[in-house]
Coordinates of C-alpha atoms in Angstrom, one line a residue:
X184 CA 13.9 -24.9 -24.5
X185 CA 15.4 -26.4 -20.9
X186 CA 14.8 -30.5 -21.3
X187 CA 14.4 -30.7 -17.8
X188 CA 11.4 -28.0 -18.0
X189 CA 8.2 -30.4 -18.0
X190 CA 5.3 -27.8 -17.1
X191 CA 3.5 -29.6 -14.2
X192 CA -0.6 -30.6 -16.4
X193 CA -4.0 -30.2 -14.6
X194 CA -4.8 -33.1 -14.2
X195 CA -1.6 -34.5 -12.6
X196 CA -1.7 -31.5 -10.3
X197 CA -4.9 -32.2 -8.9
X198 CA -3.9 -35.7 -8.5
X199 CA -1.0 -34.7 -6.6
X200 CA -2.3 -32.3 -4.6
X201 CA -5.4 -34.3 -3.3
X202 CA -3.1 -36.8 -1.8
X203 CA -2.5 -34.1 1.1
X204 CA -4.8 -35.5 3.9
X205 CA -4.6 -31.9 5.5
X206 CA -6.4 -29.4 3.5
X207 CA -6.3 -27.0 6.0
X208 CA -3.0 -25.3 4.6
X209 CA -1.0 -22.7 6.6
X210 CA 2.2 -22.4 4.6
X211 CA 3.4 -24.3 1.4
X212 CA 6.1 -24.5 -0.5
X213 CA 6.6 -25.0 -4.4
X214 CA 10.4 -25.5 -4.5
X215 CA 10.8 -25.1 -8.4
X216 CA 7.8 -23.6 -9.2
X217 CA 8.4 -22.8 -13.2
X218 CA 5.8 -21.2 -14.6
X219 CA 3.0 -21.4 -12.2
X220 CA 1.3 -24.7 -13.1
X221 CA 1.3 -26.2 -10.1
X222 CA 0.9 -23.3 -7.7
X223 CA -2.0 -22.4 -10.1
X224 CA -3.8 -26.0 -9.0
X225 CA -3.1 -24.9 -5.5
X226 CA -4.4 -21.6 -5.6
X227 CA -8.0 -23.2 -7.5
X228 CA -8.1 -26.3 -4.9
X229 CA -7.3 -24.3 -1.8
X230 CA -7.9 -20.9 -1.5
X231 CA -11.7 -20.4 -0.6
X232 CA -12.2 -23.5 1.2
X233 CA -10.7 -22.4 4.6
X234 CA -8.1 -18.5 5.4
X235 CA -5.7 -17.5 2.7
X236 CA -3.3 -19.6 1.8
X237 CA 0.1 -18.5 1.8
X238 CA 2.6 -19.8 -1.1
X239 CA 5.8 -19.0 -0.8
X240 CA 8.0 -19.9 -4.5
X241 CA 11.1 -20.6 -5.3
X242 CA 12.8 -20.6 -9.0
X243 CA 16.0 -20.3 -10.5
X244 CA 14.8 -19.0 -14.0
X245 CA 14.7 -15.4 -15.1
X246 CA 12.0 -15.7 -17.0
X247 CA 9.9 -17.9 -15.3
X248 CA 10.4 -15.7 -12.1
X249 CA 8.8 -12.2 -14.4
X250 CA 5.8 -14.4 -15.4
X251 CA 5.1 -16.2 -11.9
X252 CA 5.0 -12.4 -10.0
X253 CA 3.0 -11.2 -13.3
X254 CA 0.7 -13.8 -11.2
X255 CA 1.2 -12.2 -7.9
X256 CA 2.8 -14.9 -6.4
X257 CA 5.5 -14.6 -3.7
X258 CA 8.9 -15.5 -4.5
X259 CA 11.6 -15.7 -1.7
X260 CA 14.3 -17.5 -3.5
X261 CA 15.6 -18.9 -6.6
X262 CA 18.2 -22.4 -6.1
X263 CA 15.9 -23.9 -3.8
X264 CA 18.7 -26.6 -3.0
X265 CA 20.5 -23.5 -1.2
X266 CA 17.5 -22.2 0.0
X267 CA 17.5 -22.2 3.8
X268 CA 14.0 -20.5 4.6
X269 CA 13.4 -20.5 8.4
X270 CA 9.8 -20.8 7.0
X271 CA 7.9 -23.6 9.3
X272 CA 5.7 -24.8 6.2
X273 CA 2.6 -27.3 6.9
X274 CA 2.9 -28.8 2.7
X275 CA 5.2 -29.1 0.3
X276 CA 4.2 -29.4 -3.3
X277 CA 6.5 -30.7 -6.1
X278 CA 7.2 -31.3 -9.7
X279 CA 11.0 -31.2 -9.5
X280 CA 13.7 -31.7 -12.6
X281 CA 13.5 -35.4 -13.1
X282 CA 17.5 -35.0 -12.6
X283 CA 17.9 -34.2 -9.7
X284 CA 14.1 -35.0 -8.1
X285 CA 16.0 -37.2 -4.9
X286 CA 18.4 -34.6 -4.0
X287 CA 15.3 -31.7 -3.7
X288 CA 12.6 -34.3 -2.0
X289 CA 15.2 -35.1 0.3
X290 CA 15.8 -31.2 0.5
X291 CA 12.0 -30.1 1.3
X292 CA 12.0 -32.6 3.3
X293 CA 14.6 -31.6 6.0
X294 CA 13.6 -27.9 5.5
X295 CA 9.9 -29.7 6.6
X296 CA 9.1 -29.1 10.0
X297 CA 5.9 -30.9 10.8
X298 CA 3.3 -30.9 7.9
X299 CA 3.0 -32.8 4.2
X300 CA 5.5 -33.5 1.7
X301 CA 3.4 -34.7 -2.0
X302 CA 6.1 -34.9 -4.8
X303 CA 6.2 -35.6 -8.4
X304 CA 9.3 -37.7 -9.2
X305 CA 10.6 -39.4 -12.4
X306 CA 9.4 -43.4 -11.6
X307 CA 12.8 -45.2 -12.2
X308 CA 14.0 -42.9 -9.9
X309 CA 12.0 -45.0 -6.9
X310 CA 11.8 -48.4 -8.7
X311 CA 15.7 -48.8 -8.8
X312 CA 17.8 -46.8 -6.1
X313 CA 21.3 -47.8 -7.6
X314 CA 22.4 -44.5 -5.3
X315 CA 22.8 -43.9 -1.3
X316 CA 20.6 -41.1 -2.0
X317 CA 17.7 -43.1 -3.7
X318 CA 17.7 -45.8 -1.0
X319 CA 17.8 -43.1 1.5
X320 CA 14.5 -41.6 0.0
X321 CA 13.3 -45.4 -0.1
X322 CA 13.7 -45.5 2.8
X323 CA 12.0 -42.5 4.5
X324 CA 9.3 -43.5 1.9
X325 CA 8.5 -46.7 3.6
X326 CA 8.8 -44.9 7.2
X327 CA 6.4 -41.8 6.4
X328 CA 4.6 -41.7 3.5
X329 CA 3.3 -43.7 0.4
X330 CA 4.5 -43.9 -3.4
X331 CA 1.8 -44.3 -6.3
X332 CA 3.3 -45.0 -9.5
X333 CA 1.2 -42.9 -12.5
X334 CA 1.6 -43.9 -16.2
X335 CA 1.1 -41.6 -19.2
X336 CA 0.7 -38.8 -16.2
X337 CA 2.5 -36.0 -19.1
X338 CA 0.5 -37.6 -22.3
X339 CA -3.1 -36.2 -21.1
X340 CA -4.6 -33.7 -23.5
X341 CA -3.6 -31.3 -21.5
X342 CA 0.1 -31.5 -21.5
X343 CA 1.9 -28.7 -22.6
X344 CA 5.4 -31.1 -23.3
X345 CA 3.9 -34.5 -23.6
X346 CA 7.0 -37.2 -22.8
X347 CA 6.1 -40.6 -22.5
X348 CA 7.6 -41.1 -18.7
X349 CA 5.9 -42.7 -16.4
X350 CA 5.9 -41.3 -12.8
X351 CA 6.5 -41.6 -8.8
X352 CA 3.8 -39.8 -6.8
X353 CA 5.1 -39.6 -3.7
X354 CA 3.9 -38.6 -0.2
X355 CA 5.3 -38.2 3.4
X356 CA 4.5 -37.0 6.5
X357 CA 6.1 -35.4 8.4
X358 CA 5.5 -35.0 12.5
X359 CA 7.1 -32.6 15.2
X360 CA 6.9 -35.0 18.6
X361 CA 6.6 -32.4 21.0
X362 CA 5.6 -34.5 24.2
X363 CA 8.9 -36.8 23.5
X364 CA 10.7 -34.0 23.2
X365 CA 9.6 -32.1 26.1
X366 CA 10.5 -34.8 28.4
X367 CA 13.8 -35.3 26.7
X368 CA 14.5 -31.4 27.8
X369 CA 13.8 -32.0 31.1
X370 CA 15.6 -34.8 31.9
X371 CA 18.6 -32.8 30.4
X372 CA 17.1 -29.8 32.5
X373 CA 17.9 -31.9 36.1
X374 CA 20.8 -33.8 34.9
X375 CA 22.3 -29.5 34.5
X376 CA 20.3 -28.7 37.3
X377 CA 23.4 -28.7 39.3
X378 CA 25.8 -27.4 37.0
X379 CA 27.9 -24.3 38.3
X380 CA 27.4 -20.5 36.0
X381 CA 31.3 -20.9 35.3
X382 CA 30.9 -24.4 33.9
X383 CA 28.2 -23.4 31.4
X384 CA 30.0 -22.6 27.7
X385 CA 29.2 -19.4 26.5
X386 CA 28.8 -18.7 23.0
X387 CA 32.5 -16.7 21.7
X388 CA 31.0 -13.4 20.4
X389 CA 30.6 -13.0 16.6
X390 CA 33.8 -12.5 14.5
X391 CA 33.0 -9.6 12.8
X392 CA 34.1 -10.6 9.2
X393 CA 35.7 -8.1 6.6
X394 CA 31.9 -7.5 4.9
X395 CA 29.2 -5.7 6.8
X396 CA 27.1 -7.5 4.3
X397 CA 28.0 -11.2 5.6
X398 CA 27.7 -9.9 9.0
X399 CA 24.3 -8.5 8.2
X400 CA 23.6 -12.3 6.6
X401 CA 25.1 -13.6 10.4
X402 CA 23.1 -11.3 12.5
X403 CA 20.0 -12.1 11.1
X404 CA 20.9 -16.0 11.1
X405 CA 21.1 -16.1 14.7
X406 CA 17.9 -13.9 15.5
X407 CA 16.6 -16.5 13.5
X408 CA 17.9 -18.8 15.6
X409 CA 17.5 -17.0 19.0
X410 CA 13.4 -16.9 17.5
X411 CA 13.4 -20.5 16.6
X412 CA 14.1 -21.3 20.5
X413 CA 12.4 -18.9 22.1
X414 CA 8.7 -20.5 20.1
X415 CA 9.8 -23.5 21.3
X416 CA 10.2 -22.2 24.9
X417 CA 7.4 -20.5 25.1
X418 CA 5.7 -24.1 23.3
X419 CA 6.4 -26.0 26.5
X420 CA 5.6 -23.3 28.8
X421 CA 2.5 -24.0 27.8
X422 CA 2.5 -27.9 27.5
X423 CA 3.8 -28.1 30.7
X424 CA 1.8 -24.7 32.5
X425 CA -1.6 -26.8 30.9
X426 CA -0.7 -30.4 32.5
X427 CA -1.4 -28.9 35.9
X428 CA -5.1 -27.8 34.3
X429 CA -6.8 -24.9 34.5
X430 CA -6.7 -22.4 36.6
X431 CA -10.4 -21.6 38.6
X432 CA -10.5 -17.9 36.8
X433 CA -8.1 -18.7 33.7
X434 CA -11.1 -20.1 31.0
X435 CA -8.9 -20.5 28.2
X436 CA -6.6 -23.6 27.4
X437 CA -3.3 -23.2 25.6
X438 CA -1.0 -25.5 23.5
X439 CA -2.8 -28.8 25.4
X440 CA -1.7 -31.6 23.0
X441 CA 1.5 -32.2 20.0
X442 CA -1.0 -30.6 17.8
X443 CA -2.0 -27.5 19.4
X444 CA 2.3 -27.2 20.2
X445 CA 3.3 -27.9 16.4
X446 CA 0.2 -24.6 15.4
X447 CA 1.9 -22.2 18.1
X448 CA 5.7 -22.9 17.3
X449 CA 5.0 -22.8 13.5
X450 CA 2.8 -19.4 14.1
X451 CA 5.4 -17.7 16.3
X452 CA 7.9 -18.4 14.3
X453 CA 6.8 -17.5 10.5
X454 CA 5.6 -14.1 12.2
X455 CA 9.0 -14.0 14.1
X456 CA 10.8 -14.5 10.7
X457 CA 8.9 -12.7 8.2
X458 CA 9.4 -9.5 10.8
X459 CA 13.4 -9.8 11.0
X460 CA 13.7 -10.9 7.8
X461 CA 11.7 -7.2 6.6
X462 CA 14.6 -5.7 9.5
X463 CA 17.3 -6.9 7.7
X464 CA 16.3 -6.0 4.3
X465 CA 15.6 -2.2 5.4
X466 CA 19.4 -2.4 7.3
X467 CA 20.6 -3.0 4.3
X468 CA 18.4 0.0 2.2
X469 CA 19.4 2.4 4.5
X470 CA 23.2 1.3 4.7
X471 CA 23.0 2.3 0.9
X472 CA 22.2 5.8 2.1
X473 CA 19.4 5.3 -1.1
X474 CA 16.3 6.4 1.0
X475 CA 17.6 9.5 2.4
X476 CA 18.5 10.5 -1.4
X477 CA 15.3 10.1 -2.4
X478 CA 12.1 12.3 -2.9
X479 CA 8.9 11.4 -0.9
X480 CA 7.6 10.0 -4.3
X481 CA 10.2 8.4 -4.5
X482 CA 10.6 6.6 -1.4
X483 CA 6.6 5.5 -1.6
X484 CA 7.8 3.7 -5.1
X485 CA 10.9 2.3 -3.9
X486 CA 8.2 0.6 -1.3
X487 CA 6.0 -0.6 -3.0
X488 CA 8.0 -2.8 -4.6
X489 CA 10.0 -3.0 -1.2
X490 CA 7.4 -5.4 -0.3
X491 CA 9.0 -8.2 -3.1
X492 CA 12.5 -7.9 -2.3
X493 CA 11.5 -8.6 1.6
X494 CA 10.2 -11.8 0.5
X495 CA 13.5 -13.6 -1.2
X496 CA 15.5 -15.3 1.8
X497 CA 18.1 -13.2 3.7
X498 CA 21.1 -14.3 2.1
X499 CA 24.8 -12.3 0.9
X500 CA 23.5 -13.5 -3.1
X501 CA 20.3 -12.0 -2.5
X502 CA 21.5 -8.8 -0.7
X503 CA 24.2 -8.7 -4.2
X504 CA 21.8 -9.0 -6.4
X505 CA 19.2 -6.6 -4.6
X506 CA 22.0 -3.7 -4.6
X507 CA 22.8 -4.4 -7.6
X508 CA 19.3 -3.9 -9.4
X509 CA 19.4 -0.4 -7.6
X510 CA 22.9 0.6 -9.1
X511 CA 20.8 -0.7 -12.3
X512 CA 18.1 1.8 -11.6
X513 CA 19.5 4.0 -10.0
X514 CA 19.0 6.8 -13.7
X515 CA 15.9 5.7 -13.8
X516 CA 15.4 6.7 -10.2
X517 CA 16.7 10.4 -10.8
X518 CA 14.6 10.7 -14.3
X519 CA 10.9 10.2 -11.6
X520 CA 12.2 12.1 -9.1
X521 CA 12.9 15.4 -11.6
X522 CA 9.5 14.5 -13.0
X523 CA 8.1 14.0 -9.7
X524 CA 9.1 18.2 -9.1
X525 CA 8.9 19.3 -13.0
X526 CA 5.1 18.1 -12.2
X527 CA 4.5 19.3 -8.5
X528 CA 5.2 22.5 -10.2
X529 CA 3.2 22.3 -13.4
X530 CA 1.0 19.8 -13.9
X531 CA -1.0 20.4 -10.8
X532 CA -1.0 24.1 -11.1
X533 CA -1.4 25.0 -15.6
X534 CA -0.9 28.9 -14.2
X535 CA 3.2 28.0 -13.7
X536 CA 3.7 26.7 -17.0
X537 CA 4.5 28.1 -20.5
X538 CA 3.3 26.2 -23.7
X539 CA 5.4 24.9 -27.0
X540 CA 4.4 22.5 -29.4
X541 CA 6.6 18.8 -28.7
X542 CA 8.5 17.4 -30.7
X543 CA 6.7 14.4 -31.0
X544 CA 3.9 14.8 -32.9
X545 CA 2.2 11.5 -33.6
X546 CA -1.0 13.3 -31.9
X547 CA -3.6 14.8 -33.4
X548 CA -2.6 18.2 -31.3
X549 CA 0.6 19.5 -31.0
X550 CA 0.8 21.8 -28.3
X551 CA 1.2 19.1 -25.5
X552 CA 4.4 20.0 -23.9
X553 CA 4.8 22.9 -21.6
X554 CA 7.2 24.1 -19.2
X555 CA 7.8 25.3 -16.1
X556 CA 8.4 29.0 -15.5
X557 CA 12.3 30.5 -15.4
X558 CA 11.0 33.9 -13.4
X559 CA 8.6 33.0 -10.7
X560 CA 5.6 30.1 -10.2
X561 CA 3.2 30.0 -7.4
X562 CA 2.9 27.2 -5.7
X563 CA -0.6 27.1 -2.9
X564 CA 0.4 25.2 0.4
X565 CA -1.1 22.0 1.0
X566 CA -3.1 23.1 3.8
X567 CA -3.7 26.2 4.2
X568 CA -6.0 25.9 7.9
X569 CA -3.0 25.4 9.2
X570 CA -1.3 28.5 8.6
X571 CA -3.9 30.6 10.5
X572 CA -2.5 29.3 13.3
X573 CA 1.1 27.9 13.7
X574 CA 5.0 29.5 13.1
X575 CA 6.0 26.5 11.4
X576 CA 6.2 24.9 8.0
X577 CA 3.6 22.2 7.5
X578 CA 4.9 18.8 7.6
X579 CA 3.3 18.6 3.8
X580 CA 5.4 21.7 2.7
X581 CA 8.1 20.2 4.2
X582 CA 8.0 17.1 2.3
X583 CA 7.6 19.2 -1.0
X584 CA 10.3 21.8 -0.2
X585 CA 12.6 18.7 0.8
X586 CA 12.1 17.0 -2.4
X587 CA 12.7 20.2 -4.5
X588 CA 16.4 20.9 -2.9
X589 CA 16.8 17.3 -3.4
X590 CA 16.1 17.3 -6.8
X591 CA 17.6 20.6 -7.2
X592 CA 20.9 19.9 -5.9
X593 CA 20.9 16.4 -8.5
X594 CA 20.7 18.9 -11.4
X595 CA 23.2 20.4 -9.3
X596 CA 25.8 17.8 -9.0
X597 CA 26.0 18.4 -5.2
X598 CA 25.0 16.6 -2.6
X599 CA 21.4 17.7 -1.1
X600 CA 22.9 17.9 2.4
X601 CA 25.4 20.6 1.3
X602 CA 23.0 22.9 -0.2
X603 CA 20.9 26.0 2.5
X604 CA 17.6 24.5 1.9
X605 CA 13.8 26.0 1.8
X606 CA 13.6 23.8 5.4
X607 CA 16.3 25.4 6.7
X608 CA 15.0 28.9 5.4
X609 CA 11.7 28.4 7.2
X610 CA 13.4 27.3 10.4
X611 CA 15.6 30.0 10.6
X612 CA 13.6 33.4 9.0
X613 CA 9.6 32.6 9.6
X614 CA 9.0 36.0 10.7
X615 CA 9.7 37.3 8.5
X616 CA 8.5 34.9 6.0
X617 CA 5.1 35.6 7.2
X618 CA 5.4 39.2 7.0
X619 CA 5.4 38.7 3.0
X620 CA 9.3 39.7 2.9
X621 CA 11.3 37.4 0.7
X622 CA 14.1 36.1 1.8
X623 CA 16.5 33.7 0.0
X624 CA 17.8 30.1 0.0
X625 CA 20.4 28.3 -1.7
X626 CA 18.4 27.8 -4.8
X627 CA 14.8 29.6 -4.2
X628 CA 13.8 33.4 -3.9
X629 CA 10.6 32.8 -1.0
X630 CA 7.6 35.1 -0.6
X631 CA 5.1 33.1 2.1
X632 CA 1.5 34.9 2.0
X633 CA 0.0 32.4 4.9
X634 CA -3.7 34.0 5.0
X635 CA -3.6 33.4 1.1
X636 CA -1.6 30.0 1.8
X637 CA 0.6 30.1 -1.2
X638 CA 4.3 30.4 -1.8
X639 CA 5.8 32.4 -4.4
X640 CA 8.8 30.8 -5.6
X641 CA 12.2 32.9 -7.7
X642 CA 14.3 30.6 -9.3
X643 CA 17.8 31.8 -8.1
X644 CA 19.4 29.3 -11.2
X645 CA 17.7 29.8 -14.1
X646 CA 20.6 27.6 -15.5
X647 CA 19.1 24.2 -13.6
X648 CA 15.3 25.2 -14.5
X649 CA 16.8 25.0 -18.0
X650 CA 17.9 22.1 -17.0
X651 CA 14.6 20.6 -15.2
X652 CA 12.4 21.8 -18.5
X653 CA 15.3 19.4 -20.4
X654 CA 15.2 16.3 -19.3
X655 CA 11.7 16.6 -19.0
X656 CA 11.5 17.4 -21.9
X657 CA 13.6 14.9 -24.0
X658 CA 12.0 11.9 -21.1
X659 CA 9.1 13.1 -22.4
X660 CA 9.6 13.0 -26.4
X661 CA 8.2 16.6 -26.2
X662 CA 12.1 17.2 -27.4
X663 CA 14.9 15.8 -29.8
X664 CA 17.7 14.0 -27.6
X665 CA 20.0 16.4 -29.5
X666 CA 20.2 20.2 -29.6
X667 CA 21.1 19.6 -33.3
X668 CA 18.3 18.0 -34.4
X669 CA 15.3 20.9 -34.9
X670 CA 14.3 23.9 -37.0
X671 CA 14.8 27.0 -35.7
X672 CA 11.5 27.8 -36.2
X673 CA 10.9 24.7 -33.2
X674 CA 13.9 26.2 -30.4
X675 CA 12.9 29.9 -31.2
X676 CA 9.3 29.1 -29.8
X677 CA 11.0 26.9 -27.0
X678 CA 13.0 29.3 -26.4
X679 CA 10.4 32.0 -26.4
X680 CA 7.6 29.4 -24.5
X681 CA 7.0 32.2 -21.9
X682 CA 6.0 35.0 -24.3
X683 CA 4.7 33.2 -26.7
X684 CA 2.7 32.2 -23.5
X685 CA 1.4 35.3 -22.6
X686 CA 0.2 36.4 -25.7
X687 CA -2.3 33.3 -25.8
X688 CA -5.7 34.5 -24.4
X689 CA -5.8 31.0 -22.0
X690 CA -9.6 32.6 -19.9
X691 CA -11.6 30.2 -22.2
X692 CA -9.1 26.9 -21.1
X693 CA -10.3 24.6 -19.0
X694 CA -6.6 22.6 -18.1
X695 CA -8.8 20.4 -15.9
X696 CA -10.5 19.0 -18.6
X697 CA -7.7 19.4 -21.0
X698 CA -5.4 16.9 -18.8
X699 CA -8.0 15.0 -16.6
X700 CA -11.0 15.3 -18.9
X701 CA -12.3 12.1 -21.4
X702 CA -11.0 11.7 -25.0
X703 CA -13.5 14.4 -26.5
X704 CA -13.0 17.0 -23.7
X705 CA -9.2 16.7 -24.2
X706 CA -9.1 16.8 -27.7
X707 CA -11.5 20.1 -27.8
X708 CA -8.8 21.8 -25.2
X709 CA -6.4 21.1 -27.2
X710 CA -8.0 22.0 -30.5
X711 CA -8.3 25.7 -28.7
X712 CA -4.4 25.5 -27.2
X713 CA -3.0 25.0 -30.5
X714 CA -5.3 27.8 -32.0
X715 CA -3.9 29.9 -29.3
X716 CA -0.1 29.2 -29.9
X717 CA -0.5 29.6 -33.5
X718 CA -1.7 33.1 -33.9
X719 CA 0.5 33.8 -30.6
X720 CA 3.3 33.2 -32.8
X721 CA 1.8 34.5 -35.6
X722 CA 1.9 38.2 -33.7
X723 CA 5.0 37.7 -32.1
X724 CA 6.9 37.0 -36.6
X725 CA 7.6 33.0 -35.5
X726 CA 8.0 30.8 -38.5
X727 CA 7.0 27.8 -37.2
X728 CA 4.9 24.9 -39.0
X729 CA 4.4 22.1 -36.6
X730 CA 5.1 19.5 -39.4
X731 CA 8.9 20.2 -39.3
X732 CA 8.7 17.6 -36.2
X733 CA 9.5 14.0 -36.2
X734 CA 6.1 11.9 -36.2
X735 CA 5.5 9.0 -34.5
X736 CA 8.8 9.1 -32.7
X737 CA 8.1 6.2 -30.7
X738 CA 8.8 5.9 -26.2
X739 CA 10.9 2.9 -26.3
X740 CA 13.5 4.4 -28.7
X741 CA 15.2 7.2 -26.6
X742 CA 18.1 7.4 -25.0
X743 CA 17.8 9.6 -21.5
X744 CA 21.0 10.6 -20.2
X745 CA 21.4 9.2 -16.7
X746 CA 22.4 12.0 -13.9
X747 CA 25.4 10.8 -11.6
X748 CA 25.4 10.7 -8.6
X749 CA 27.6 13.2 -5.8

């Protein structure tokens, strides 16, 4: 256990939160969030009173970060002492490690733009200011706030980790006096008014570092600083304009006092900062060429996860961490892409399946596995009505076939842009295809029937279809990880799955209930399927007893071989 980690008791958190004079929180920072004990108090006391409270968290411990994410809290940084986030916080609430409490509070004070700060520190930090930093903090408290000493705060019944230490609850208020700032700037502008343009020092062009990542961070920081200047300039303009009074036809007012100017700058800069950060992280992702390689479904999954990445501060360290995570997840992403295409072909179109009895047999019914047909499968168009008047491939179908080509290129060890794909084929030979001709891309022969709204697809590379089936089978524990495992009968019924399926009477089988029905419906349909499969095996003379399959094989024991990106 971390000797510096003392979860904040609820009673102490409430006491600290109640120090805030202004309860209208626009954006709050918790610099050392731990497991979210203090943030939970904010969520409980502040949410629902006014508009939604935006809370940002920093937390250095990765285990605690996982807990915070489960609680749906936004993590913007790891080590708070190196955090330089540009958001303008109206409130900061913190219970930092006692050993470095002074450093945390001083850093938070520097980050605070205009608002309040409440911190829980060891009382000895304030009572015994023997260092320069402690004396500086005491001076700030005397000028901008107050302190309350609380004994036995970590001995209350709701304390997870008890200690008799006395604490100090510090409350600070920071104001940005726009009126004084504007007057100072006005004087400065008047002094510089007579300067010639040649006398103004123009910032030197950015020196492009060797690292592209460092260059991105520098550009981001410059953009944020420009946004900060623009927000202040807009507020100043509105302030001066309102000093002149309203126009006869203008009933609106903007920035008529210092407080409204603060709100204006805070709102404008926070919005600009978040947009810049999203663009910056997007540029990192685009630079890796990852998006270009992903299927449409994989892109959607990454985009849903990308929102949490955009919460992080845009720093070199965080970028490297993000890229490392992409590298570590690459194998998983590829497996998911392969499964997506497999399901597009088979899951929603049962007539494209060939059934076999799966290796994992801990369920009541063993026919829970299937393969994609090796010779031909039929895919309905996503928009049948579109082809009654159009002479091009519909957008949804373009996406589908692009995903097909990306996955088959991956299975073939090729870059997805190298092969001649299905979308290229439709661009070049739409007239021939819509007339029923069979035309070829690198991986498929295609026949298209616009009136019926169906694509008949004939795989040209049976080895790639076999690899697709085996990768999905192993991933879903339908097949053993090694081809050496399993009886001769098991592999015979797998290899002859198409022949066996043709001998099965599936006319009474309800495929929808088998896959999407209630537990009872699934069980009844699975019983029919198993009966038909075993009868077909008997007719073909395939000697396979389902008990030969390994039982109770757990998902977390699977070892999936990863594909190498080209």
